[in-house]
Amino acid sequence: MANASFKCIECNEEASELYRDYRNGIVKITICRSCAKPVDKYIEYDPVIILIDAILCKIQAFRHILFNTQINIHWKLCVFCLLCEAYLRWSRLQSSEVTSDPSDIIRYAKEWDFYGMFALASLELGVYCAGVLAASWCVQNLYGVSVDTSDLLKALLLSCYGKVLLIPAVIWEHDYSPLCFTLIRVFVLTSNAQAVRVILNCRRRLSVFAVGVGLLVETCASHGLHKLQTSSHALLPELYT
């Protein structure tokens, strides 16, 4: 692993390797020259432990995932999270329009509303990411550093994994479901802020600022798309019934 470039999960210093294999089953973890701690202790950990630490938003776990692993499922995870978000919106829409009219069965079977919700969720996510990237660009100029946009986008998409929790929250609906949805949203934003902080290697307040800008832009776009959502929802039943 000497040809690759890694980073210490404790101090963020670069390292040429995570461990050295002496063969015969002897493996020694590389010690960071800057902080004198193991470059990446997570290479010995079970994936479940790593996931738990990531859920707890530990910066070491985020550095391990983003810098020292080859995880390339961010686009697949993005699509799945968008499906979860679309399903949540669609389920709310259906529950607010309970009717005994038999003609609605055909419309429900086609589920055109679900595709509309997926499109809206995709647009809002795109606007949110654009806002975070724009704010991150300002942070980069402030710190005088240069970060690959694709790395930052990958970090944002991977840190949205919390949206998967929307599915069980919808399936096992409870009186406290709205509170659960709010907590999931806060958790996702917290994970996004931590991911931005890791990639930019900046202060927490600056990463929170970047995520806040993205959230503000997304909220404005959401209000702008609300009329489009309402009009399309009223138009689709007339077109497909």
PDB file of C-alpha atoms in Angstrom:
ATOM      1  CA  MET A   1       0.000   0.000   0.000  1.00  0.00           C
ATOM      2  CA  ALA A   2       3.034   2.236  -0.276  1.00  0.00           C
ATOM      3  CA  ASN A   3       2.044   3.762  -3.594  1.00  0.00           C
ATOM      4  CA  ALA A   4      -1.210   5.236  -2.325  1.00  0.00           C
ATOM      5  CA  SER A   5      -1.796   8.442  -0.385  1.00  0.00           C
ATOM      6  CA  PHE A   6      -3.754   8.247   2.850  1.00  0.00           C
ATOM      7  CA  LYS A   7      -4.425  10.528   5.796  1.00  0.00           C
ATOM      8  CA  CYS A   8      -4.103  10.140   9.526  1.00  0.00           C
ATOM      9  CA  ILE A   9      -7.545   9.970  11.093  1.00  0.00           C
ATOM     10  CA  GLU A  10      -6.307  11.814  14.191  1.00  0.00           C
ATOM     11  CA  CYS A  11      -4.414  14.839  12.821  1.00  0.00           C
ATOM     12  CA  ASN A  12      -5.280  14.738   9.095  1.00  0.00           C
ATOM     13  CA  GLU A  13      -1.613  14.530   8.040  1.00  0.00           C
ATOM     14  CA  GLU A  14      -0.811  12.600   4.878  1.00  0.00           C
ATOM     15  CA  ALA A  15       0.667   9.112   5.107  1.00  0.00           C
ATOM     16  CA  SER A  16       2.113   6.827   2.468  1.00  0.00           C
ATOM     17  CA  GLU A  17       0.641   3.649   3.946  1.00  0.00           C
ATOM     18  CA  LEU A  18      -1.802   2.418   6.559  1.00  0.00           C
ATOM     19  CA  TYR A  19       0.069  -0.716   7.511  1.00  0.00           C
ATOM     20  CA  ARG A  20       3.076  -2.764   6.536  1.00  0.00           C
ATOM     21  CA  ASP A  21       2.836  -6.460   5.790  1.00  0.00           C
ATOM     22  CA  TYR A  22       5.917  -8.392   6.859  1.00  0.00           C
ATOM     23  CA  ARG A  23       4.396 -11.647   5.584  1.00  0.00           C
ATOM     24  CA  ASN A  24       3.986 -14.799   7.643  1.00  0.00           C
ATOM     25  CA  GLY A  25       0.908 -13.179   9.158  1.00  0.00           C
ATOM     26  CA  ILE A  26       2.811 -10.275  10.678  1.00  0.00           C
ATOM     27  CA  VAL A  27       1.147  -6.913  10.023  1.00  0.00           C
ATOM     28  CA  LYS A  28       2.166  -3.653  11.686  1.00  0.00           C
ATOM     29  CA  ILE A  29      -0.023  -0.557  11.682  1.00  0.00           C
ATOM     30  CA  THR A  30       1.769   2.584  10.527  1.00  0.00           C
ATOM     31  CA  ILE A  31       2.364   5.253  13.163  1.00  0.00           C
ATOM     32  CA  CYS A  32       1.813   8.878  12.176  1.00  0.00           C
ATOM     33  CA  ARG A  33       4.980  10.964  12.295  1.00  0.00           C
ATOM     34  CA  SER A  34       3.034  14.054  13.310  1.00  0.00           C
ATOM     35  CA  CYS A  35       0.874  12.873  16.220  1.00  0.00           C
ATOM     36  CA  ALA A  36       2.602   9.555  17.036  1.00  0.00           C
ATOM     37  CA  LYS A  37      -0.711   7.714  16.874  1.00  0.00           C
ATOM     38  CA  PRO A  38      -1.839   4.936  14.504  1.00  0.00           C
ATOM     39  CA  VAL A  39      -2.598   6.411  11.087  1.00  0.00           C
ATOM     40  CA  ASP A  40      -5.870   4.494  10.875  1.00  0.00           C
ATOM     41  CA  LYS A  41      -6.930   2.254  13.735  1.00  0.00           C
ATOM     42  CA  TYR A  42     -10.176   1.398  11.920  1.00  0.00           C
ATOM     43  CA  ILE A  43      -8.450  -0.987   9.520  1.00  0.00           C
ATOM     44  CA  GLU A  44      -8.539  -3.500  12.384  1.00  0.00           C
ATOM     45  CA  TYR A  45     -12.121  -2.761  13.364  1.00  0.00           C
ATOM     46  CA  ASP A  46     -15.287  -4.568  12.373  1.00  0.00           C
ATOM     47  CA  PRO A  47     -17.404  -2.631   9.833  1.00  0.00           C
ATOM     48  CA  VAL A  48     -20.241  -2.493  12.369  1.00  0.00           C
ATOM     49  CA  ILE A  49     -18.027  -0.567  14.795  1.00  0.00           C
ATOM     50  CA  ILE A  50     -17.043   1.825  12.018  1.00  0.00           C
ATOM     51  CA  LEU A  51     -20.709   2.358  11.142  1.00  0.00           C
ATOM     52  CA  ILE A  52     -21.590   3.070  14.770  1.00  0.00           C
ATOM     53  CA  ASP A  53     -18.803   5.643  15.031  1.00  0.00           C
ATOM     54  CA  ALA A  54     -19.975   7.216  11.761  1.00  0.00           C
ATOM     55  CA  ILE A  55     -23.518   7.435  13.144  1.00  0.00           C
ATOM     56  CA  LEU A  56     -22.041   9.168  16.189  1.00  0.00           C
ATOM     57  CA  CYS A  57     -20.404  11.594  13.729  1.00  0.00           C
ATOM     58  CA  LYS A  58     -16.883  10.940  14.980  1.00  0.00           C
ATOM     59  CA  ILE A  59     -14.442  12.795  12.772  1.00  0.00           C
ATOM     60  CA  GLN A  60     -12.004   9.864  12.830  1.00  0.00           C
ATOM     61  CA  ALA A  61     -14.614   7.543  11.329  1.00  0.00           C
ATOM     62  CA  PHE A  62     -15.420  10.083   8.614  1.00  0.00           C
ATOM     63  CA  ARG A  63     -11.744  10.460   7.724  1.00  0.00           C
ATOM     64  CA  HIS A  64     -11.363   6.696   7.517  1.00  0.00           C
ATOM     65  CA  ILE A  65     -14.335   6.357   5.171  1.00  0.00           C
ATOM     66  CA  LEU A  66     -13.581   9.367   2.980  1.00  0.00           C
ATOM     67  CA  PHE A  67      -9.789   9.172   2.752  1.00  0.00           C
ATOM     68  CA  ASN A  68      -8.625   5.659   3.518  1.00  0.00           C
ATOM     69  CA  THR A  69     -11.213   3.474   1.804  1.00  0.00           C
ATOM     70  CA  GLN A  70     -12.308   2.963  -1.779  1.00  0.00           C
ATOM     71  CA  ILE A  71     -16.070   3.375  -1.383  1.00  0.00           C
ATOM     72  CA  ASN A  72     -17.708   4.234  -4.699  1.00  0.00           C
ATOM     73  CA  ILE A  73     -21.369   3.643  -3.918  1.00  0.00           C
ATOM     74  CA  HIS A  74     -22.241   7.313  -3.457  1.00  0.00           C
ATOM     75  CA  TRP A  75     -24.346   7.560  -6.619  1.00  0.00           C
ATOM     76  CA  LYS A  76     -26.246   4.350  -5.848  1.00  0.00           C
ATOM     77  CA  LEU A  77     -26.758   5.547  -2.295  1.00  0.00           C
ATOM     78  CA  CYS A  78     -27.935   8.902  -3.628  1.00  0.00           C
ATOM     79  CA  VAL A  79     -30.602   7.274  -5.810  1.00  0.00           C
ATOM     80  CA  PHE A  80     -31.757   5.064  -2.947  1.00  0.00           C
ATOM     81  CA  CYS A  81     -31.979   8.031  -0.564  1.00  0.00           C
ATOM     82  CA  LEU A  82     -33.966   9.969  -3.167  1.00  0.00           C
ATOM     83  CA  LEU A  83     -36.349   7.028  -3.438  1.00  0.00           C
ATOM     84  CA  CYS A  84     -36.746   7.083   0.346  1.00  0.00           C
ATOM     85  CA  GLU A  85     -37.439  10.816   0.293  1.00  0.00           C
ATOM     86  CA  ALA A  86     -39.900  10.442  -2.585  1.00  0.00           C
ATOM     87  CA  TYR A  87     -41.684   7.592  -0.808  1.00  0.00           C
ATOM     88  CA  LEU A  88     -42.055   9.719   2.329  1.00  0.00           C
ATOM     89  CA  ARG A  89     -43.580  12.614   0.394  1.00  0.00           C
ATOM     90  CA  TRP A  90     -45.790  10.305  -1.637  1.00  0.00           C
ATOM     91  CA  SER A  91     -47.084   8.512   1.483  1.00  0.00           C
ATOM     92  CA  ARG A  92     -47.960  11.845   3.062  1.00  0.00           C
ATOM     93  CA  LEU A  93     -49.756  12.892  -0.108  1.00  0.00           C
ATOM     94  CA  GLN A  94     -51.772   9.676  -0.251  1.00  0.00           C
ATOM     95  CA  SER A  95     -52.727   9.800   3.428  1.00  0.00           C
ATOM     96  CA  SER A  96     -54.029  13.344   2.992  1.00  0.00           C
ATOM     97  CA  GLU A  97     -56.249  12.310   0.078  1.00  0.00           C
ATOM     98  CA  VAL A  98     -58.132   9.287   1.361  1.00  0.00           C
ATOM     99  CA  THR A  99     -61.243   8.748  -0.745  1.00  0.00           C
ATOM    100  CA  SER A 100     -63.762   6.020  -1.447  1.00  0.00           C
ATOM    101  CA  ASP A 101     -64.115   6.829  -5.137  1.00  0.00           C
ATOM    102  CA  PRO A 102     -63.379   3.588  -7.093  1.00  0.00           C
ATOM    103  CA  SER A 103     -62.037   5.569 -10.042  1.00  0.00           C
ATOM    104  CA  ASP A 104     -59.043   6.613  -7.920  1.00  0.00           C
ATOM    105  CA  ILE A 105     -57.789   3.017  -7.812  1.00  0.00           C
ATOM    106  CA  ILE A 106     -56.453   3.329 -11.374  1.00  0.00           C
ATOM    107  CA  ARG A 107     -54.652   6.538 -10.540  1.00  0.00           C
ATOM    108  CA  TYR A 108     -53.128   5.011  -7.415  1.00  0.00           C
ATOM    109  CA  ALA A 109     -52.038   1.933  -9.386  1.00  0.00           C
ATOM    110  CA  LYS A 110     -50.088   4.055 -11.849  1.00  0.00           C
ATOM    111  CA  GLU A 111     -48.442   6.043  -9.047  1.00  0.00           C
ATOM    112  CA  TRP A 112     -47.660   9.044 -11.218  1.00  0.00           C
ATOM    113  CA  ASP A 113     -47.446  11.160  -8.104  1.00  0.00           C
ATOM    114  CA  PHE A 114     -44.497   9.117  -6.847  1.00  0.00           C
ATOM    115  CA  TYR A 115     -42.429   9.991  -9.929  1.00  0.00           C
ATOM    116  CA  GLY A 116     -43.287  13.636  -9.429  1.00  0.00           C
ATOM    117  CA  MET A 117     -42.095  13.455  -5.825  1.00  0.00           C
ATOM    118  CA  PHE A 118     -38.870  11.776  -6.965  1.00  0.00           C
ATOM    119  CA  ALA A 119     -38.236  14.564  -9.477  1.00  0.00           C
ATOM    120  CA  LEU A 120     -38.856  17.242  -6.846  1.00  0.00           C
ATOM    121  CA  ALA A 121     -36.587  15.512  -4.336  1.00  0.00           C
ATOM    122  CA  SER A 122     -33.862  15.268  -6.984  1.00  0.00           C
ATOM    123  CA  LEU A 123     -34.140  18.955  -7.845  1.00  0.00           C
ATOM    124  CA  GLU A 124     -34.024  20.006  -4.207  1.00  0.00           C
ATOM    125  CA  LEU A 125     -30.998  17.801  -3.521  1.00  0.00           C
ATOM    126  CA  GLY A 126     -29.235  19.281  -6.546  1.00  0.00           C
ATOM    127  CA  VAL A 127     -29.937  22.812  -5.356  1.00  0.00           C
ATOM    128  CA  TYR A 128     -28.804  21.931  -1.834  1.00  0.00           C
ATOM    129  CA  CYS A 129     -25.519  20.449  -3.054  1.00  0.00           C
ATOM    130  CA  ALA A 130     -24.944  23.471  -5.297  1.00  0.00           C
ATOM    131  CA  GLY A 131     -25.435  25.799  -2.330  1.00  0.00           C
ATOM    132  CA  VAL A 132     -23.038  23.807  -0.146  1.00  0.00           C
ATOM    133  CA  LEU A 133     -20.435  23.660  -2.924  1.00  0.00           C
ATOM    134  CA  ALA A 134     -20.683  27.420  -3.479  1.00  0.00           C
ATOM    135  CA  ALA A 135     -20.260  28.141   0.233  1.00  0.00           C
ATOM    136  CA  SER A 136     -17.404  25.626   0.416  1.00  0.00           C
ATOM    137  CA  TRP A 137     -15.677  27.450  -2.427  1.00  0.00           C
ATOM    138  CA  CYS A 138     -15.741  30.599  -0.295  1.00  0.00           C
ATOM    139  CA  VAL A 139     -14.287  28.649   2.639  1.00  0.00           C
ATOM    140  CA  GLN A 140     -11.533  27.295   0.386  1.00  0.00           C
ATOM    141  CA  ASN A 141     -10.604  30.824  -0.666  1.00  0.00           C
ATOM    142  CA  LEU A 142     -10.569  31.874   2.981  1.00  0.00           C
ATOM    143  CA  TYR A 143      -8.180  29.074   3.924  1.00  0.00           C
ATOM    144  CA  GLY A 144      -6.221  29.213   0.686  1.00  0.00           C
ATOM    145  CA  VAL A 145      -6.717  25.516  -0.019  1.00  0.00           C
ATOM    146  CA  SER A 146      -7.919  23.644  -3.074  1.00  0.00           C
ATOM    147  CA  VAL A 147     -10.247  20.659  -2.830  1.00  0.00           C
ATOM    148  CA  ASP A 148     -11.509  18.513  -5.661  1.00  0.00           C
ATOM    149  CA  THR A 149     -15.204  19.247  -6.169  1.00  0.00           C
ATOM    150  CA  SER A 150     -15.905  15.587  -6.902  1.00  0.00           C
ATOM    151  CA  ASP A 151     -14.483  14.612  -3.498  1.00  0.00           C
ATOM    152  CA  LEU A 152     -16.677  17.140  -1.740  1.00  0.00           C
ATOM    153  CA  LEU A 153     -19.752  16.026  -3.676  1.00  0.00           C
ATOM    154  CA  LYS A 154     -18.978  12.388  -2.888  1.00  0.00           C
ATOM    155  CA  ALA A 155     -18.690  13.241   0.806  1.00  0.00           C
ATOM    156  CA  LEU A 156     -22.034  15.041   0.745  1.00  0.00           C
ATOM    157  CA  LEU A 157     -23.828  12.162  -0.951  1.00  0.00           C
ATOM    158  CA  LEU A 158     -22.321   9.520   1.324  1.00  0.00           C
ATOM    159  CA  SER A 159     -23.208  11.520   4.428  1.00  0.00           C
ATOM    160  CA  CYS A 160     -26.874  11.535   3.382  1.00  0.00           C
ATOM    161  CA  TYR A 161     -27.147   7.868   4.366  1.00  0.00           C
ATOM    162  CA  GLY A 162     -29.380   8.841   7.283  1.00  0.00           C
ATOM    163  CA  LYS A 163     -32.295   9.287   4.881  1.00  0.00           C
ATOM    164  CA  VAL A 164     -32.556   5.494   4.736  1.00  0.00           C
ATOM    165  CA  LEU A 165     -34.167   5.747   8.186  1.00  0.00           C
ATOM    166  CA  LEU A 166     -37.178   7.411   6.564  1.00  0.00           C
ATOM    167  CA  ILE A 167     -38.458   4.052   5.320  1.00  0.00           C
ATOM    168  CA  PRO A 168     -38.921   2.349   8.714  1.00  0.00           C
ATOM    169  CA  ALA A 169     -40.259   5.632  10.104  1.00  0.00           C
ATOM    170  CA  VAL A 170     -42.984   5.582   7.432  1.00  0.00           C
ATOM    171  CA  ILE A 171     -43.722   1.847   7.625  1.00  0.00           C
ATOM    172  CA  TRP A 172     -44.082   1.821  11.415  1.00  0.00           C
ATOM    173  CA  GLU A 173     -46.057   5.033  11.528  1.00  0.00           C
ATOM    174  CA  HIS A 174     -46.560   6.444  14.993  1.00  0.00           C
ATOM    175  CA  ASP A 175     -47.896   9.565  16.623  1.00  0.00           C
ATOM    176  CA  TYR A 176     -44.294  10.681  17.002  1.00  0.00           C
ATOM    177  CA  SER A 177     -43.458  10.147  13.322  1.00  0.00           C
ATOM    178  CA  PRO A 178     -43.256  13.905  12.543  1.00  0.00           C
ATOM    179  CA  LEU A 179     -40.723  14.252  15.358  1.00  0.00           C
ATOM    180  CA  CYS A 180     -38.777  11.291  13.960  1.00  0.00           C
ATOM    181  CA  PHE A 181     -38.700  12.900  10.510  1.00  0.00           C
ATOM    182  CA  THR A 182     -37.366  16.126  12.019  1.00  0.00           C
ATOM    183  CA  LEU A 183     -34.672  14.285  13.977  1.00  0.00           C
ATOM    184  CA  ILE A 184     -33.631  12.365  10.854  1.00  0.00           C
ATOM    185  CA  ARG A 185     -33.337  15.640   8.964  1.00  0.00           C
ATOM    186  CA  VAL A 186     -31.181  17.140  11.715  1.00  0.00           C
ATOM    187  CA  PHE A 187     -29.015  14.011  11.746  1.00  0.00           C
ATOM    188  CA  VAL A 188     -28.462  14.186   7.978  1.00  0.00           C
ATOM    189  CA  LEU A 189     -27.511  17.865   8.159  1.00  0.00           C
ATOM    190  CA  THR A 190     -25.124  17.131  11.028  1.00  0.00           C
ATOM    191  CA  SER A 191     -23.498  14.354   9.001  1.00  0.00           C
ATOM    192  CA  ASN A 192     -23.220  16.696   6.014  1.00  0.00           C
ATOM    193  CA  ALA A 193     -21.512  19.336   8.143  1.00  0.00           C
ATOM    194  CA  GLN A 194     -19.057  16.780   9.498  1.00  0.00           C
ATOM    195  CA  ALA A 195     -18.286  15.516   5.982  1.00  0.00           C
ATOM    196  CA  VAL A 196     -17.636  19.068   4.744  1.00  0.00           C
ATOM    197  CA  ARG A 197     -15.421  19.710   7.757  1.00  0.00           C
ATOM    198  CA  VAL A 198     -13.363  16.589   7.017  1.00  0.00           C
ATOM    199  CA  ILE A 199     -12.892  17.350   3.315  1.00  0.00           C
ATOM    200  CA  LEU A 200     -12.065  21.035   3.788  1.00  0.00           C
ATOM    201  CA  ASN A 201     -10.172  20.481   7.060  1.00  0.00           C
ATOM    202  CA  CYS A 202     -11.773  23.609   8.456  1.00  0.00           C
ATOM    203  CA  ARG A 203     -13.428  24.715  11.668  1.00  0.00           C
ATOM    204  CA  ARG A 204     -16.791  23.322  12.649  1.00  0.00           C
ATOM    205  CA  ARG A 205     -18.496  26.705  12.389  1.00  0.00           C
ATOM    206  CA  LEU A 206     -17.422  27.073   8.750  1.00  0.00           C
ATOM    207  CA  SER A 207     -18.757  23.646   7.799  1.00  0.00           C
ATOM    208  CA  VAL A 208     -22.019  24.466   9.568  1.00  0.00           C
ATOM    209  CA  PHE A 209     -22.107  27.737   7.627  1.00  0.00           C
ATOM    210  CA  ALA A 210     -21.686  25.880   4.318  1.00  0.00           C
ATOM    211  CA  VAL A 211     -24.474  23.447   5.150  1.00  0.00           C
ATOM    212  CA  GLY A 212     -26.661  26.314   6.376  1.00  0.00           C
ATOM    213  CA  VAL A 213     -26.248  28.113   3.048  1.00  0.00           C
ATOM    214  CA  GLY A 214     -27.190  24.939   1.206  1.00  0.00           C
ATOM    215  CA  LEU A 215     -30.250  24.482   3.422  1.00  0.00           C
ATOM    216  CA  LEU A 216     -31.325  28.090   2.875  1.00  0.00           C
ATOM    217  CA  VAL A 217     -31.015  27.773  -0.902  1.00  0.00           C
ATOM    218  CA  GLU A 218     -32.889  24.473  -0.826  1.00  0.00           C
ATOM    219  CA  THR A 219     -35.692  25.983   1.263  1.00  0.00           C
ATOM    220  CA  CYS A 220     -36.090  28.874  -1.174  1.00  0.00           C
ATOM    221  CA  ALA A 221     -36.145  26.465  -4.110  1.00  0.00           C
ATOM    222  CA  SER A 222     -38.669  24.275  -2.304  1.00  0.00           C
ATOM    223  CA  HIS A 223     -41.037  27.192  -1.867  1.00  0.00           C
ATOM    224  CA  GLY A 224     -40.547  28.102  -5.516  1.00  0.00           C
ATOM    225  CA  LEU A 225     -41.390  24.557  -6.602  1.00  0.00           C
ATOM    226  CA  HIS A 226     -44.403  24.280  -4.316  1.00  0.00           C
ATOM    227  CA  LYS A 227     -46.746  25.862  -6.846  1.00  0.00           C
ATOM    228  CA  LEU A 228     -45.399  23.583  -9.562  1.00  0.00           C
ATOM    229  CA  GLN A 229     -45.972  20.563  -7.331  1.00  0.00           C
ATOM    230  CA  THR A 230     -49.539  21.632  -6.577  1.00  0.00           C
ATOM    231  CA  SER A 231     -50.417  22.314 -10.211  1.00  0.00           C
ATOM    232  CA  SER A 232     -48.857  19.068 -11.461  1.00  0.00           C
ATOM    233  CA  HIS A 233     -50.661  17.104  -8.767  1.00  0.00           C
ATOM    234  CA  ALA A 234     -53.955  18.561  -9.937  1.00  0.00           C
ATOM    235  CA  LEU A 235     -53.146  18.012 -13.621  1.00  0.00           C
ATOM    236  CA  LEU A 236     -51.878  14.411 -13.583  1.00  0.00           C
ATOM    237  CA  PRO A 237     -55.172  12.793 -12.510  1.00  0.00           C
ATOM    238  CA  GLU A 238     -56.943  14.471 -15.423  1.00  0.00           C
ATOM    239  CA  LEU A 239     -54.336  13.248 -17.923  1.00  0.00           C
ATOM    240  CA  TYR A 240     -54.146   9.617 -16.814  1.00  0.00           C
ATOM    241  CA  THR A 241     -57.707   8.743 -15.800  1.00  0.00           C
TER     242      THR A 241
END
